C-alpha positions as MATLAB code, in Angstrom:
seq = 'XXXXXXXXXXXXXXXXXXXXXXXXXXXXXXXXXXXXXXXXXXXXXXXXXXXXXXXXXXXXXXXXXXXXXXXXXXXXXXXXXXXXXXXXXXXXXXXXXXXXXXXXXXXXXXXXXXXXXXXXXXXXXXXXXXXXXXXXXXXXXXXXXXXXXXX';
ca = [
       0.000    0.000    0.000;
       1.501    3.415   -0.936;
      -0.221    6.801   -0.095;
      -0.762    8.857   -3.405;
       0.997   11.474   -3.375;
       1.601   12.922   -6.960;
      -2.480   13.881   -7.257;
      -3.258   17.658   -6.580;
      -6.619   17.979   -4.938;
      -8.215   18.940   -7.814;
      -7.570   15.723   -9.838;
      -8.708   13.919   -7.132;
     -11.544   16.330   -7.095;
     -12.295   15.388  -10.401;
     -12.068   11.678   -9.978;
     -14.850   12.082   -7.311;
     -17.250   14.179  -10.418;
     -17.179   10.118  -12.045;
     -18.405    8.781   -9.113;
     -21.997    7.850   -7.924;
     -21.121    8.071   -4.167;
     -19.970   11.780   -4.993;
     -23.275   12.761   -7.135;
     -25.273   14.674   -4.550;
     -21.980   16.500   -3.391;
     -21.229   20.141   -4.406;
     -17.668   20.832   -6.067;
     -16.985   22.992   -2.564;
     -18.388   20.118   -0.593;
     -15.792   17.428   -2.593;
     -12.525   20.393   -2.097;
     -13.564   19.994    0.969;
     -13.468   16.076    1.334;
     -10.359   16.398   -0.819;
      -8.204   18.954    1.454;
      -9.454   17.360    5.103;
      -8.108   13.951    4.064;
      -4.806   12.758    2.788;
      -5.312    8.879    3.307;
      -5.600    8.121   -0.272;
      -4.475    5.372   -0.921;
      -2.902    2.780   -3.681;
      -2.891   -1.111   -3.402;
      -0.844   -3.192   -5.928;
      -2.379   -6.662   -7.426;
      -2.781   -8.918   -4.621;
      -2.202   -6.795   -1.483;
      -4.687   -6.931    1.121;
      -6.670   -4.047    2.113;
      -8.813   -5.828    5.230;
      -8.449   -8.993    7.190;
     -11.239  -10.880    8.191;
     -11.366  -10.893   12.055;
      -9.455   -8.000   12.595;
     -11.093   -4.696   14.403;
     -10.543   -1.384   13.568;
     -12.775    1.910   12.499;
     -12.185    2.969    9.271;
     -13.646    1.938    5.632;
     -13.089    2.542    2.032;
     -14.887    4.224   -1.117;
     -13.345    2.573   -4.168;
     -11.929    5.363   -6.631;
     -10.297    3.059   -9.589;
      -9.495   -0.982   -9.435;
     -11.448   -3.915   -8.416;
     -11.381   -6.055   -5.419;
     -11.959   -9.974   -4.512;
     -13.513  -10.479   -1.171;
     -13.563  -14.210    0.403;
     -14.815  -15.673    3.149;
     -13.051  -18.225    5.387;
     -10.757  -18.148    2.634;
     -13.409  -18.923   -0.469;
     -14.194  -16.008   -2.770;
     -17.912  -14.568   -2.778;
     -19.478  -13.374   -5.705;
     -19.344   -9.884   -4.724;
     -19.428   -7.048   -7.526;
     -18.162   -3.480   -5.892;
     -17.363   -0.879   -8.623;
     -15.411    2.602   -8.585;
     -17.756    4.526   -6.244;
     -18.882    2.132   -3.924;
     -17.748    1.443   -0.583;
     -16.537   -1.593    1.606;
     -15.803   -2.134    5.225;
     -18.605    0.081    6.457;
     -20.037   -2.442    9.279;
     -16.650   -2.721   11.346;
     -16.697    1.082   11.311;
     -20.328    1.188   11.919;
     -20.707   -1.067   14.408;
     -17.269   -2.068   16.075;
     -16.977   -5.695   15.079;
     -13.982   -7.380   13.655;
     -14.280   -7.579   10.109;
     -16.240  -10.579    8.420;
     -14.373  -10.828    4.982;
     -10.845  -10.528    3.636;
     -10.332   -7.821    0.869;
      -7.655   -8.041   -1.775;
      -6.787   -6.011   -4.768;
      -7.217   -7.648   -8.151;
      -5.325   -5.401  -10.186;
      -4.191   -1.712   -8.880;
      -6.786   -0.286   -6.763;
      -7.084    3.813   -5.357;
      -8.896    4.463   -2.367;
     -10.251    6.922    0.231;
      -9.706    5.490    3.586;
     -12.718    7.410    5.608;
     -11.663    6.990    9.436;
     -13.172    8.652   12.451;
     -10.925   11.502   12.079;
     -11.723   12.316    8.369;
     -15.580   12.147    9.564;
     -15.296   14.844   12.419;
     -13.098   16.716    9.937;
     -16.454   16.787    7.949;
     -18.906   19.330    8.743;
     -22.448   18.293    9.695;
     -23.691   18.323    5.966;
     -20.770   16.189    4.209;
     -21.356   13.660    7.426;
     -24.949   13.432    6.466;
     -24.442   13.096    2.589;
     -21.896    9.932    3.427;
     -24.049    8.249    5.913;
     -27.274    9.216    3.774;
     -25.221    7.367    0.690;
     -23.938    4.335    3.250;
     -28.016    4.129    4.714;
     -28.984    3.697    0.890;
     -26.415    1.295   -0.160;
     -26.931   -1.167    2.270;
     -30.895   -1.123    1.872;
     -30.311   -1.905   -1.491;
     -27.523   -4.704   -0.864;
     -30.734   -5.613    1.644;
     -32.701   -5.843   -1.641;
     -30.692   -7.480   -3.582;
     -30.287  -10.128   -0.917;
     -33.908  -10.807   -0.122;
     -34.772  -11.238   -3.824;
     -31.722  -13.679   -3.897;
     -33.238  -15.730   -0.915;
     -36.976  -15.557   -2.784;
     -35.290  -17.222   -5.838;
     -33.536  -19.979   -4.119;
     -36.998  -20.973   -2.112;
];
């Protein structure tokens, strides 16, 4: 993992504009985002980015890449494109983490921790939880029409 470092704020800026997460943000609201937080980071083919099991309070919005995520070692069938986020429950809720993570090719990242959040003022925190609250209703969705299927 290697911090980026050779982005100004303003091509990260505009790498957030491509970004679903980053739609109902303002351009000041994503400057902001952009000069509060410097944990942007770059994972190389292979490299973990979470351990299952392990416990700590921060989670990632995917900016370029893909990711594999397994299970007690098996990979799931997990699609998360540029724009989404992973990791969100051990942040949310304190638990160790239930999957492994790993970079399938070169992956860039914003890793949002509790310090980035209270960085945030009160209307960027309630854009990224209101985008976290509708994500997982929808992974919700998506798994209860899986479950109807199968019965």
């Amino acid at each position: 993992m290697d911090k980026i470092s050779n982005l100004s704020d303003e091509k990260i800026v505009k790498i957030l504009d491509h970004l679903d997460f980053f739609d109902r943000f303002t351009r000041v609201e994503k400057q902001k985002i952009v000069s509060a937080h410097t944990n942007y980071l770059v994972y190389q083919v292979g490299e973990t980015l979470i351990y299952e099991g392990d416990v700590d309070k921060f989670f990632f919005i995917l900016l370029s890449g893909n990711i594999d995520v397994y299970k007690e070692s098996l990979l799931l069938p997990v699609d998360i494109d540029a724009g989404e986020f992973f990791g969100e429950m051990s942040f949310l809720t304190d638990t160790p983490r239930t999957a492994t993570i790993k970079a399938v090719d070169r992956v860039m990242v914003i890793r949002v921790d509790c310090e980035m959040m209270e960085k945030m003022s009160a209307e960027i925190r309630e854009k990224i939880k209101d985008r976290i609250i509708a994500k997982l209703i929808e992974r919700l969705s998506h798994m209860t029409d899986i479950m109807e299927q199968e019965s």
